[in-house]
Amino acid sequence: MPLLGVNIDHVATIRQARRTIEPDPVWAAALAELGGADSITVHLREDRRHIQDRDLRLLCETVHSGINLELACEDEVVGIACELKPLQATLVPEKREEVTTEGGLDVLGGGKRVAEAVRRMQDAGIVVSLFIDPDPRQIEASCKLGVTAVELHTGRYADAPSATRPQELETLQQASQLVLEQGMRLHAGHGLTYRNVIPVATIPGMYELNIGHSIVSRAVLVGFQQAVREMKELISSGTPA
Ligand code: PXP
């Protein structure tokens, strides 16, 4: 059964809509852990549109399960990661104008920048994962950097109409096999929901899923702890909701 990393960025998105103090992502993290989250994921974006430095600092002090920090290969945020030392860091591409992380990191074309960010964080004792498209060339380039894990971008699968979804799933399955053959840990995320998660959760060797928007959306209606518990039970059962 894959581990569940709960991404709480959008709790902070609601707070930042009013630039106020609620809802507090630190509280949401505690409830997510009570609901069975195996880790808490946050993305410290360069523009600080949701998670703030204060959130990350407090989360690093209060979260018991472990923080997975998503970040771009930018000097400033890599420095913050090295100082706060979350359990894991996932390098992602970042564009100012995007609504969410749109594609995987170009490890192949990213050359020195990616390698340098990986090295700095590994030297600080952080487990490093790279968020990449399910593309064999990106997987092989990631392996060459000596990272512990890669997170396969599931956005194309999640967004595909039902006619082409099986094809996108097969691409993910083949990429997953290659990740395991290359000796890396297999993570996946982006666009996963209560309705589409099972085929990804049951890919052999899947180690960790990172899910945010769908859980936060359900939490608005049923509460954070229950929303996380429902996702955790779904993934453990391996059967569609
Ligand atoms: N994994 C990564 C690397 C992401 O950037 C995101 C979005 O912040 C997620 C997982 C979660 O995606 P979603 O919010 O669509 O579940």
XYZ file of N, CA and C and ligand atoms in Angstrom:
739
model
N 0.840 -1.197 0.000
C 0.000 0.000 0.000
C 0.888 1.266 0.000
N 0.625 2.195 -0.928
C 1.463 3.412 -0.948
C 1.213 4.291 0.268
N 2.238 5.039 0.626
C 2.082 6.045 1.681
C 1.321 7.238 1.106
N 0.616 7.952 1.990
C -0.155 9.120 1.552
C 0.473 10.407 2.091
N 0.978 11.221 1.173
C 1.448 12.562 1.534
C 0.314 13.534 1.249
N -0.102 14.260 2.267
C -1.222 15.199 2.082
C -0.668 16.599 1.852
N -0.998 17.150 0.688
C -0.535 18.498 0.339
C -1.540 19.528 0.871
N -1.065 20.391 1.766
C -1.973 21.338 2.440
C -1.836 22.771 1.894
N -1.218 22.915 0.730
C -1.041 24.264 0.152
C -2.346 25.049 0.091
N -3.425 24.363 -0.288
C -4.654 25.119 -0.551
C -5.404 25.542 0.712
N -4.988 25.024 1.853
C -5.484 25.595 3.110
C -4.911 27.013 3.217
N -3.638 27.118 2.871
C -2.989 28.445 2.888
C -3.540 29.345 1.782
N -3.954 28.737 0.668
C -4.541 29.546 -0.421
C -5.795 30.270 0.091
N -6.611 29.574 0.858
C -7.835 30.195 1.396
C -7.459 31.337 2.351
N -6.487 31.080 3.203
C -6.043 32.131 4.136
C -5.528 33.350 3.378
N -4.696 33.099 2.366
C -4.075 34.221 1.645
C -5.096 35.015 0.817
N -6.240 34.391 0.526
C -7.282 35.113 -0.215
C -7.716 36.356 0.556
N -7.600 36.308 1.889
C -7.955 37.455 2.735
C -6.756 38.025 3.494
N -5.581 37.429 3.251
C -4.370 37.832 3.975
C -4.629 37.919 5.479
N -5.253 36.854 5.989
C -5.606 36.848 7.404
C -4.845 35.713 8.106
N -5.355 35.238 9.229
C -4.601 34.200 9.947
C -5.304 32.845 9.890
N -6.465 32.782 9.231
C -7.175 31.509 9.165
C -7.673 31.214 7.752
N -7.776 29.918 7.404
C -7.428 28.742 8.211
C -5.903 28.555 8.263
N -5.454 27.991 9.369
C -4.016 27.833 9.573
C -3.565 26.457 9.059
N -2.653 26.428 8.084
C -2.187 25.134 7.581
C -1.519 24.270 8.652
N -1.036 24.913 9.698
C -0.405 24.136 10.781
C -1.474 23.287 11.488
N -2.652 23.853 11.672
C -3.761 23.089 12.260
C -4.191 21.971 11.308
N -4.261 22.307 10.020
C -4.684 21.306 9.031
C -3.716 20.120 9.028
N -2.433 20.411 9.201
C -1.437 19.329 9.215
C -1.686 18.379 10.377
N -2.023 18.957 11.543
C -2.289 18.110 12.719
C -3.509 17.221 12.444
N -4.546 17.794 11.851
C -5.754 17.008 11.556
C -5.468 15.951 10.484
N -4.643 16.312 9.502
C -4.286 15.343 8.460
C -3.558 14.155 9.096
N -2.675 14.446 10.028
C -1.960 13.350 10.697
C -2.930 12.486 11.499
N -3.892 13.136 12.176
C -4.892 12.355 12.921
C -5.731 11.494 11.980
N -5.919 11.969 10.747
C -6.687 11.214 9.754
C -5.886 10.108 9.086
N -4.583 10.041 9.368
C -3.778 8.940 8.838
C -2.742 9.342 7.801
N -2.511 10.637 7.601
C -1.494 11.057 6.625
C -0.133 10.490 7.020
N 0.620 10.033 6.022
C 1.956 9.505 6.289
C 3.014 10.590 6.209
N 2.669 11.684 5.553
C 3.551 12.855 5.544
C 2.730 14.066 5.121
N 3.326 15.228 5.338
C 2.669 16.489 4.980
C 3.513 17.158 3.908
N 2.858 17.496 2.790
C 3.566 18.130 1.684
C 3.184 19.600 1.589
N 4.196 20.446 1.413
C 3.945 21.871 1.171
C 4.898 22.367 0.098
N 4.422 23.333 -0.672
C 5.238 23.927 -1.740
C 5.533 25.369 -1.353
N 6.785 25.648 -1.061
C 7.180 27.040 -0.782
C 7.538 27.679 -2.112
N 6.561 28.396 -2.680
C 6.777 29.000 -4.005
C 7.560 30.291 -3.875
N 8.249 30.626 -4.956
C 9.042 31.849 -4.967
C 8.156 33.068 -4.689
N 6.912 33.055 -5.220
C 6.014 34.210 -5.035
C 5.217 34.134 -3.725
N 5.418 33.071 -2.943
C 4.751 32.888 -1.634
C 3.234 33.070 -1.755
N 2.662 32.497 -2.804
C 1.223 32.743 -2.997
C 0.352 31.980 -1.999
N 0.882 30.886 -1.442
C 0.092 30.197 -0.413
C 0.927 29.933 0.851
N 1.768 28.946 0.841
C 2.577 28.649 2.033
C 3.605 29.770 2.258
N 3.696 30.214 3.522
C 4.622 31.278 3.910
C 5.804 30.665 4.681
N 6.867 31.425 4.810
C 8.049 30.926 5.531
C 7.683 30.533 6.961
N 6.808 31.319 7.573
C 6.361 31.031 8.947
C 5.678 29.658 9.024
N 4.870 29.328 8.008
C 4.180 28.030 7.998
C 5.199 26.899 7.983
N 6.150 27.019 7.065
C 7.134 25.952 6.918
C 7.934 25.770 8.207
N 8.314 26.896 8.798
C 9.110 26.826 10.035
C 8.325 26.102 11.129
N 7.064 26.491 11.308
C 6.248 25.865 12.353
C 5.956 24.400 12.039
N 5.696 24.114 10.758
C 5.409 22.728 10.372
C 6.617 21.833 10.641
N 7.809 22.360 10.367
C 9.017 21.565 10.618
C 9.159 21.254 12.108
N 8.620 22.133 12.946
C 8.707 21.899 14.396
C 7.596 21.001 14.906
N 6.420 21.013 14.247
C 5.250 20.358 14.838
C 4.815 19.063 14.162
N 5.168 18.885 12.895
C 4.708 17.674 12.186
C 5.538 16.479 12.629
N 4.854 15.421 12.995
C 5.562 14.236 13.509
C 5.903 13.255 12.388
N 5.051 13.211 11.360
C 5.225 12.180 10.327
C 6.394 12.503 9.399
N 6.577 13.749 9.074
C 7.648 14.161 8.151
C 7.118 15.148 7.123
N 7.971 16.106 6.768
C 7.597 17.114 5.770
C 8.238 16.760 4.438
N 7.421 16.832 3.398
C 7.932 16.763 2.031
C 7.817 18.178 1.469
N 8.948 18.841 1.319
C 8.939 20.222 0.833
C 9.128 20.249 -0.678
N 8.122 20.797 -1.371
C 8.275 20.998 -2.816
C 8.913 22.361 -3.028
N 9.868 22.406 -3.941
C 10.551 23.679 -4.197
C 11.185 23.686 -5.569
N 11.431 24.898 -6.062
C 12.110 25.041 -7.351
C 13.621 25.036 -7.117
N 14.369 24.892 -8.209
C 15.845 24.912 -8.102
C 16.315 26.357 -7.974
N 15.856 27.057 -6.969
C 16.225 28.461 -6.768
C 17.077 28.557 -5.517
N 18.110 29.367 -5.625
C 19.080 29.473 -4.556
C 18.443 29.756 -3.189
N 17.494 30.723 -3.184
C 16.923 31.160 -1.910
C 16.161 30.023 -1.210
N 15.256 29.354 -1.946
C 14.461 28.300 -1.305
C 15.292 27.056 -0.993
N 16.280 26.782 -1.841
C 17.161 25.643 -1.545
C 17.911 25.937 -0.230
N 18.290 27.198 -0.038
C 18.954 27.601 1.212
C 18.035 27.396 2.417
N 16.757 27.745 2.253
C 15.789 27.553 3.360
C 15.658 26.066 3.675
N 15.584 25.252 2.621
C 15.483 23.794 2.831
C 16.696 23.288 3.611
N 17.876 23.727 3.201
C 19.099 23.245 3.861
C 19.144 23.670 5.329
N 18.527 24.817 5.618
C 18.520 25.292 7.002
C 17.490 24.527 7.844
N 16.281 24.330 7.289
C 15.199 23.720 8.077
C 15.221 22.193 8.036
N 15.884 21.634 7.023
C 16.064 20.188 6.904
C 14.766 19.376 7.022
N 13.817 19.555 6.086
C 12.650 18.657 6.092
C 13.127 17.242 5.782
N 12.273 16.272 6.074
C 12.634 14.871 5.818
C 12.959 14.672 4.339
N 12.123 15.271 3.490
C 12.251 15.067 2.040
C 12.025 16.380 1.305
N 12.706 16.523 0.183
C 12.457 17.680 -0.681
C 12.194 17.167 -2.086
N 11.170 17.734 -2.725
C 10.850 17.357 -4.102
C 11.067 18.578 -4.991
N 12.003 18.468 -5.914
C 12.275 19.588 -6.826
C 11.233 19.606 -7.938
N 10.644 20.781 -8.142
C 9.587 20.947 -9.150
C 9.936 22.147 -10.029
N 9.378 22.179 -11.253
C 9.548 23.393 -12.052
C 8.572 24.435 -11.525
N 8.848 25.685 -11.742
C 7.945 26.720 -11.213
C 7.900 27.890 -12.188
N 6.679 28.248 -12.569
C 6.523 29.446 -13.401
C 5.579 30.372 -12.669
N 5.902 31.645 -12.654
C 5.123 32.617 -11.917
C 3.650 32.645 -12.332
N 3.404 32.522 -13.650
C 2.035 32.708 -14.146
C 1.177 31.450 -14.069
N 1.748 30.306 -13.681
C 0.962 29.080 -13.708
C -0.004 29.015 -12.520
N -1.134 28.291 -12.730
C -2.105 28.117 -11.653
C -1.598 27.052 -10.690
N -1.008 26.000 -11.249
C -0.399 24.951 -10.435
C 0.809 24.431 -11.218
N 1.580 23.514 -10.624
C 2.766 22.993 -11.308
C 2.322 22.295 -12.593
N 2.740 22.849 -13.728
C 2.128 22.390 -14.976
C 2.787 21.185 -15.627
N 4.059 21.077 -15.540
C 4.724 19.929 -16.166
C 5.807 19.435 -15.241
N 6.497 18.378 -15.666
C 7.567 17.865 -14.833
C 8.826 18.705 -14.991
N 9.771 18.465 -14.089
C 11.060 19.151 -14.120
C 11.865 18.628 -15.313
N 12.530 19.514 -16.032
C 13.376 19.075 -17.146
C 14.762 18.755 -16.591
N 14.907 17.517 -16.156
C 16.181 17.109 -15.541
C 17.255 17.014 -16.614
N 16.835 16.549 -17.781
C 17.746 16.375 -18.906
C 18.347 17.717 -19.334
N 17.459 18.727 -19.480
C 17.921 20.038 -19.930
C 18.345 20.942 -18.775
N 18.042 20.533 -17.554
C 18.287 21.392 -16.382
C 19.732 21.421 -15.946
N 20.483 20.440 -16.418
C 21.923 20.357 -16.212
C 22.383 20.698 -14.810
N 23.293 21.664 -14.761
C 24.013 21.990 -13.536
C 23.096 22.497 -12.430
N 22.069 23.282 -12.830
C 21.176 23.887 -11.837
C 20.508 22.817 -10.966
N 19.983 21.784 -11.651
C 19.299 20.711 -10.925
C 20.318 19.925 -10.095
N 21.442 19.593 -10.737
C 22.471 18.799 -10.052
C 22.957 19.512 -8.791
N 23.128 20.816 -8.882
C 23.641 21.604 -7.754
C 22.619 21.634 -6.602
N 21.332 21.813 -6.961
C 20.283 21.827 -5.923
C 20.199 20.461 -5.235
N 20.297 19.400 -6.033
C 20.259 18.034 -5.466
C 21.426 17.850 -4.500
N 22.607 18.237 -4.952
C 23.813 18.029 -4.132
C 23.737 18.800 -2.809
N 23.309 20.064 -2.899
C 23.245 20.879 -1.669
C 22.295 20.248 -0.650
N 21.152 19.785 -1.137
C 20.174 19.241 -0.180
C 20.606 17.870 0.340
N 21.195 17.062 -0.531
C 21.684 15.760 -0.042
C 22.789 15.963 0.995
N 23.653 16.958 0.761
C 24.715 17.251 1.738
C 24.127 17.669 3.080
N 22.903 18.254 3.040
C 22.240 18.671 4.292
C 21.473 17.502 4.922
N 21.523 16.338 4.299
C 20.881 15.144 4.880
C 19.414 14.995 4.506
N 18.993 15.694 3.457
C 17.586 15.642 3.037
C 17.426 14.588 1.941
N 16.346 13.783 2.033
C 16.022 12.826 0.968
C 15.501 13.636 -0.218
N 16.061 13.413 -1.405
C 15.656 14.236 -2.558
C 14.878 13.413 -3.585
N 13.761 14.010 -4.015
C 12.921 13.433 -5.055
C 12.786 14.459 -6.177
N 12.615 14.000 -7.407
C 12.434 14.913 -8.551
C 11.065 14.662 -9.168
N 10.319 15.733 -9.388
C 8.976 15.629 -9.978
C 9.126 15.695 -11.494
N 8.895 14.566 -12.159
C 9.158 14.512 -13.612
C 7.975 13.897 -14.362
N 7.939 14.180 -15.663
C 6.947 13.527 -16.508
C 7.318 12.046 -16.651
N 6.331 11.203 -16.946
C 6.637 9.764 -17.101
C 7.354 9.492 -18.427
N 8.553 10.011 -18.554
C 9.323 9.982 -19.801
C 10.650 9.264 -19.505
N 10.935 8.177 -20.244
C 12.143 7.383 -19.959
C 13.424 8.216 -19.913
N 13.515 9.265 -20.771
C 14.759 10.063 -20.800
C 14.922 10.854 -19.498
N 13.798 11.348 -18.978
C 13.857 12.097 -17.712
C 14.155 11.158 -16.541
N 13.628 9.948 -16.612
C 13.872 8.964 -15.543
C 15.355 8.600 -15.502
N 15.916 8.345 -16.680
C 17.338 7.978 -16.724
C 18.232 9.132 -16.262
N 17.866 10.356 -16.674
C 18.654 11.527 -16.241
C 18.563 11.702 -14.722
N 17.397 11.411 -14.151
C 17.223 11.537 -12.690
C 18.105 10.527 -11.972
N 18.116 9.315 -12.498
C 18.909 8.250 -11.872
C 20.382 8.651 -11.834
N 20.835 9.272 -12.918
C 22.258 9.678 -12.995
C 22.614 10.693 -11.912
N 21.608 11.443 -11.428
C 21.886 12.444 -10.381
C 21.941 11.811 -8.985
N 21.600 10.521 -8.908
C 21.710 9.822 -7.625
C 20.617 10.179 -6.621
N 19.434 10.561 -7.131
C 18.344 10.894 -6.195
C 17.708 9.620 -5.651
N 17.089 9.730 -4.484
C 16.442 8.581 -3.852
C 15.155 8.204 -4.578
N 14.416 9.230 -5.041
C 13.071 8.968 -5.581
C 12.768 9.880 -6.751
N 11.805 9.452 -7.567
C 11.181 10.390 -8.506
C 9.674 10.329 -8.300
N 9.033 11.483 -8.456
C 7.571 11.545 -8.399
C 7.074 11.719 -9.825
N 6.324 10.741 -10.315
C 5.808 10.825 -11.684
C 4.591 11.736 -11.718
N 4.584 12.654 -12.676
C 3.486 13.619 -12.855
C 2.283 12.865 -13.424
N 1.195 12.838 -12.674
C 0.010 12.091 -13.102
C -1.038 12.997 -13.750
N -0.669 14.246 -14.021
C -1.633 15.212 -14.551
C -2.253 14.802 -15.878
N -1.450 14.264 -16.787
C -1.993 13.886 -18.099
C -2.994 12.751 -17.954
N -2.688 11.805 -17.066
C -3.632 10.705 -16.781
C -4.916 11.271 -16.176
N -4.762 12.151 -15.193
C -5.923 12.681 -14.467
C -6.829 13.516 -15.379
N -6.205 14.246 -16.304
C -6.980 15.152 -17.168
C -7.512 14.475 -18.425
N -7.047 13.264 -18.705
C -7.402 12.624 -19.979
C -8.884 12.264 -20.025
N -9.515 12.426 -21.189
C -10.881 11.934 -21.328
C -10.875 10.409 -21.236
N -12.031 9.816 -20.935
C -12.030 8.366 -20.667
C -11.488 7.563 -21.843
N -11.630 8.063 -23.073
C -11.165 7.304 -24.241
C -9.644 7.116 -24.231
N -8.907 8.122 -23.762
C -7.433 8.014 -23.825
C -6.795 7.763 -22.454
N -7.624 7.669 -21.433
C -7.059 7.469 -20.092
C -6.286 6.148 -19.955
N -6.794 5.032 -20.541
C -6.024 3.784 -20.431
C -4.620 3.923 -21.004
N -4.507 4.687 -22.096
C -3.195 4.908 -22.714
C -2.270 5.676 -21.760
N -2.822 6.702 -21.121
C -2.022 7.497 -20.182
C -1.624 6.643 -18.980
N -2.535 5.758 -18.556
C -2.215 4.870 -17.435
C -1.075 3.933 -17.822
N -1.129 3.428 -19.042
C -0.073 2.523 -19.486
C 1.292 3.245 -19.518
N 1.272 4.482 -19.956
C 2.520 5.266 -19.944
C 3.061 5.350 -18.520
N 2.163 5.594 -17.566
C 2.588 5.672 -16.154
C 3.103 4.326 -15.660
N 2.422 3.252 -16.061
C 2.836 1.908 -15.606
C 4.227 1.572 -16.129
N 4.461 1.878 -17.414
C 5.780 1.565 -17.999
C 6.877 2.424 -17.369
N 6.552 3.697 -17.159
C 7.532 4.591 -16.532
C 7.836 4.106 -15.108
N 6.810 3.637 -14.412
C 6.988 3.168 -13.028
C 7.961 1.990 -12.983
N 7.776 1.096 -13.955
C 8.653 -0.078 -14.008
C 10.109 0.351 -14.213
N 10.301 1.332 -15.072
C 11.654 1.825 -15.336
C 12.259 2.488 -14.088
N 11.428 3.241 -13.364
C 11.908 3.886 -12.125
C 12.426 2.809 -11.165
N 11.662 1.731 -11.029
C 12.063 0.664 -10.099
C 13.316 -0.048 -10.604
N 13.373 -0.289 -11.902
C 14.557 -0.954 -12.477
C 15.822 -0.118 -12.259
N 15.639 1.209 -12.253
C 16.794 2.098 -12.066
C 17.125 2.261 -10.580
N 16.375 1.560 -9.724
C 16.697 1.525 -8.295
C 16.239 2.736 -7.504
N 15.225 3.466 -8.048
C 14.734 4.636 -7.308
C 13.373 4.332 -6.694
N 13.020 5.124 -5.698
C 11.708 4.997 -5.064
C 10.673 5.644 -5.973
N 9.500 5.024 -6.033
C 8.462 5.457 -6.970
C 7.379 6.257 -6.250
N 7.280 7.539 -6.607
C 6.216 8.406 -6.085
C 5.364 8.870 -7.263
N 4.142 9.322 -6.976
C 3.295 9.870 -8.043
C 2.372 10.923 -7.453
N 1.959 11.847 -8.286
C 1.016 12.860 -7.816
C 0.684 13.882 -8.872
N -0.352 14.603 -8.597
C -0.921 15.722 -9.355
C -2.241 15.308 -10.005
N -3.278 15.993 -9.582
C -4.600 15.750 -10.170
C -5.272 14.475 -9.695
N -4.697 13.817 -8.692
C -5.324 12.573 -8.214
C -6.519 12.921 -7.330
N -7.587 12.138 -7.504
C -8.840 12.389 -6.773
C -9.367 11.076 -6.202
N -10.454 11.186 -5.451
C -11.087 9.989 -4.894
C -11.574 9.062 -6.020
N -11.840 9.624 -7.189
C -12.371 8.821 -8.297
C -11.288 8.175 -9.167
N -10.121 8.816 -9.264
C -9.141 8.278 -10.224
C -7.885 7.703 -9.571
N -7.834 7.671 -8.239
C -6.564 7.326 -7.573
C -6.218 5.830 -7.647
N -7.218 4.963 -7.654
C -6.928 3.531 -7.476
C -6.005 2.934 -8.550
N -6.245 3.192 -9.847
C -5.323 2.598 -10.832
C -3.863 3.038 -10.626
N -3.662 4.219 -10.075
C -2.282 4.686 -9.814
C -1.773 4.066 -8.501
N -2.648 4.017 -7.503
C -2.246 3.460 -6.197
C -1.872 1.986 -6.306
N -2.425 1.287 -7.287
C -2.179 -0.160 -7.399
C -1.074 -0.492 -8.416
N -0.391 0.507 -8.925
C 0.785 0.225 -9.770
C 1.828 -0.467 -8.880
N 2.325 -1.637 -9.305
C 3.278 -2.359 -8.447
C 4.476 -1.477 -8.062
N 4.814 -1.521 -6.786
C 5.991 -0.790 -6.308
C 5.733 0.667 -5.961
N 4.473 1.119 -6.080
C 4.183 2.527 -5.769
C 4.460 2.767 -4.280
N 5.321 3.726 -3.994
C 5.769 3.953 -2.610
C 5.001 5.085 -1.940
N 4.734 6.151 -2.695
C 4.119 7.341 -2.076
C 3.278 8.102 -3.085
N 2.095 8.533 -2.636
C 1.242 9.398 -3.452
C 1.143 10.742 -2.745
N 1.238 11.824 -3.517
C 1.050 13.159 -2.938
C -0.221 13.773 -3.517
N -1.165 14.039 -2.620
C -2.489 14.492 -3.065
C -2.896 15.723 -2.271
N -3.347 16.758 -2.987
C -3.709 17.999 -2.313
C -5.113 18.475 -2.605
N -5.329 18.976 -3.824
C -6.552 19.706 -4.131
C -7.820 18.917 -3.813
N -7.824 17.656 -4.174
C -9.043 16.858 -3.982
C -9.351 16.655 -2.494
N -8.305 16.456 -1.703
C -8.515 16.253 -0.263
C -8.972 17.552 0.394
N -8.328 18.668 0.041
C -8.724 19.956 0.643
C -10.161 20.301 0.232
N -10.510 19.983 -1.021
C -11.874 20.268 -1.493
C -12.900 19.476 -0.684
N -12.597 18.189 -0.452
C -13.543 17.389 0.340
C -13.564 17.867 1.793
N -12.399 18.289 2.272
C -12.305 18.728 3.665
C -13.214 19.928 3.947
N -13.397 20.777 2.954
C -14.280 21.944 3.137
C -15.688 21.461 3.517
N -16.073 20.307 2.995
C -17.430 19.805 3.230
C -17.526 18.840 4.411
N -16.521 17.987 4.582
C -16.656 16.940 5.613
C -15.649 17.071 6.756
N -14.718 18.007 6.646
C -13.690 18.152 7.684
C -12.396 17.490 7.251
N -11.270 18.041 7.724
C -9.963 17.606 7.227
C -9.627 16.169 7.621
N -9.892 15.872 8.899
C -9.515 14.546 9.390
C -10.268 13.450 8.627
N -11.556 13.693 8.437
C -12.371 12.680 7.732
C -11.959 12.566 6.261
N -11.676 13.693 5.630
C -11.283 13.667 4.214
C -10.002 12.849 4.036
N -9.047 13.030 4.941
C -7.784 12.276 4.844
C -8.048 10.800 5.128
N -8.880 10.530 6.151
C -9.170 9.129 6.503
C -9.808 8.406 5.311
N -10.738 9.083 4.635
C -11.420 8.454 3.492
C -10.427 8.131 2.372
N -9.486 9.045 2.103
C -8.491 8.783 1.048
C -7.573 7.639 1.456
N -7.175 7.633 2.726
C -6.277 6.591 3.236
C -6.956 5.212 3.126
N -8.237 5.158 3.495
C -8.964 3.881 3.426
C -9.114 3.419 1.977
N -9.352 4.372 1.096
C -9.507 4.057 -0.325
C -8.223 3.450 -0.878
N -7.108 4.093 -0.581
C -5.817 3.601 -1.092
C -5.498 2.234 -0.507
N -5.805 2.034 0.786
C -5.514 0.726 1.408
C -6.396 -0.365 0.830
N -7.637 -0.020 0.474
C -8.551 -1.072 -0.005
C -8.184 -1.488 -1.430
N -7.625 -0.577 -2.195
C -7.267 -0.898 -3.578
C -8.475 -1.079 -4.480
N -9.656 -0.708 -4.004
C -10.848 -0.826 -4.853
C -11.498 0.542 -5.052
N -11.986 0.800 -6.272
C -12.538 2.120 -6.567
C -13.684 2.508 -5.657
N -13.820 3.835 -5.401
C -14.887 4.336 -4.528
C -16.234 4.145 -5.202
N 2.916 16.642 -6.392
C 3.520 17.780 -6.824
C 4.967 17.740 -7.142
C 2.792 18.985 -6.939
O 3.405 20.099 -7.372
C 1.433 18.986 -6.565
C 0.662 20.263 -6.647
O 1.151 21.173 -5.731
C 0.869 17.786 -6.099
C 1.627 16.624 -6.041
C -0.550 17.718 -5.652
O -1.399 17.939 -6.746
P -2.963 18.079 -6.493
O -3.156 19.307 -5.677
O -3.512 18.173 -7.878
O -3.386 16.846 -5.753
